[in-house]
XYZ file of C-alpha atoms in Angstrom:
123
model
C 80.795 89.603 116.738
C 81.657 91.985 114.715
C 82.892 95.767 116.535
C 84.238 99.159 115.692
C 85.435 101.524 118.721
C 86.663 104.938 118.127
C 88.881 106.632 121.102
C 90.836 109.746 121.342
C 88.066 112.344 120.842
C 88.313 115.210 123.821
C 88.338 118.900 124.087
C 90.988 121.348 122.242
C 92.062 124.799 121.597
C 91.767 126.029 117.898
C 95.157 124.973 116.054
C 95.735 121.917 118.220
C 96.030 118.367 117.310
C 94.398 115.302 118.084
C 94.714 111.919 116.675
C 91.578 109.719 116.864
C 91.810 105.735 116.897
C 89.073 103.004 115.423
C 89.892 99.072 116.491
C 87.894 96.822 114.385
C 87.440 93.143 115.645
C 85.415 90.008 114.440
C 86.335 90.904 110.952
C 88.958 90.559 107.997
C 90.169 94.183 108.435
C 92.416 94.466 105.544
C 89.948 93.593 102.771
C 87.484 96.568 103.710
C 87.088 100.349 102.664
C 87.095 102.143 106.267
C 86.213 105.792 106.589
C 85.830 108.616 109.345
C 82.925 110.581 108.929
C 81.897 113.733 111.485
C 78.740 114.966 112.627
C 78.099 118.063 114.099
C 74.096 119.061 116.229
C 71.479 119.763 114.087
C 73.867 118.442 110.710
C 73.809 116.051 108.303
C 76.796 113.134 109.030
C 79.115 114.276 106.614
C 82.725 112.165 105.342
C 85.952 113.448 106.407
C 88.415 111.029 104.871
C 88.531 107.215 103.140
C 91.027 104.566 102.392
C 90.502 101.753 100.572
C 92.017 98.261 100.495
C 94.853 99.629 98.866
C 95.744 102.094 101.994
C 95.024 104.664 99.245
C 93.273 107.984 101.039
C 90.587 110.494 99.521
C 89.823 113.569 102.153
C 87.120 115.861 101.541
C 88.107 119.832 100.855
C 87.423 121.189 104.271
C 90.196 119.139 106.176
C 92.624 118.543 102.856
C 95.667 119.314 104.245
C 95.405 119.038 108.002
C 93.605 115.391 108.266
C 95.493 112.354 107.662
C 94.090 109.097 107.417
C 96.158 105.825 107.917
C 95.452 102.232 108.648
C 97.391 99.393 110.432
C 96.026 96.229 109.082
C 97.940 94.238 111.388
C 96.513 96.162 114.807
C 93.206 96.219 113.037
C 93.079 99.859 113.930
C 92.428 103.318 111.638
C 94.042 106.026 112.365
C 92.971 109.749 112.039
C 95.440 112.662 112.377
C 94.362 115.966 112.963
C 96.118 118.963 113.012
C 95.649 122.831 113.016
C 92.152 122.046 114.612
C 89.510 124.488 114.083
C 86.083 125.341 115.617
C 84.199 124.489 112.658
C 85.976 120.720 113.173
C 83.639 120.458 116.622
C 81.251 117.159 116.185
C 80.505 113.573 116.834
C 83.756 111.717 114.715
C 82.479 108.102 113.490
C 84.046 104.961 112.402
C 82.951 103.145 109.570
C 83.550 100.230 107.076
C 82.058 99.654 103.419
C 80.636 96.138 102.623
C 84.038 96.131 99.992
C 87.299 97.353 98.987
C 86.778 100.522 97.029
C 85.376 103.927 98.863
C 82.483 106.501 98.011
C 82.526 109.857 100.555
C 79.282 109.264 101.065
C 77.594 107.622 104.196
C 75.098 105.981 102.483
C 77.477 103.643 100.846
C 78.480 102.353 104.277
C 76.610 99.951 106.581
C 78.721 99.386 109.382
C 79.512 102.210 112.276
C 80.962 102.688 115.375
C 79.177 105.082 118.458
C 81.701 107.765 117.768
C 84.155 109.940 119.859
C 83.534 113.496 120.640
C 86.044 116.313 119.069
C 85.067 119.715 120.329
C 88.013 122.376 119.473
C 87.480 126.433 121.348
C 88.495 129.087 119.979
């Protein structure tokens, strides 16, 4: 059976860190393109960050800089690293995997998600 879980969402003060987790099972974790994407009430799911097979990462403008996006193949787990956290960061963070390798920051290219953690940041 195949599973995503994020962890490590909670509440935080504006320029605090966080570092969110995503354990994949029933699945060759290596071979995929795994992404976080973020959705905030009343907004369209929108990426924050890929990496491909390759471990090679793409971030989208508004966290360049103060995301980081890793991957352990050997935990089967993706990392995300935040850092100088900022109200406009608050939403629902999601896990996901592509059907293949290569990445797209878009959610339509991805068909697999987890149920998300929740990242609220005060200012």
């Amino acid at each position: 059976q195949f599973h995503l879980v994020e962890s490590g969402g909670a509440s935080v003060q504006a320029g605090g860190s966080l570092r969110l987790s995503c354990a994949g099972s029933g699945f060759t974790f290596s071979v995929y393109c795994m992404a976080w994407f973020r959705q905030a009430p009343g907004m369209d799911r929108e990426p924050v960050a890929t990496i491909n097979d390759e471990k090679t990462p793409e971030y989208s403008e508004s966290v360049k800089g103060r995301f980081t996006i890793s991957r352990d193949n050997t935990r089967k787990t993706l990392y995300l690293e935040m850092t100088n956290l900022k109200p406009e960061d608050s939403a629902m963070y999601y896990c996901a995997r592509r059907p293949g390798g290569d990445c797209y920051m878009t959610p339509h290219a991805f068909g697999y998600w987890g149920r998300g953690t929740q990242v609220t940041v005060s200012s």
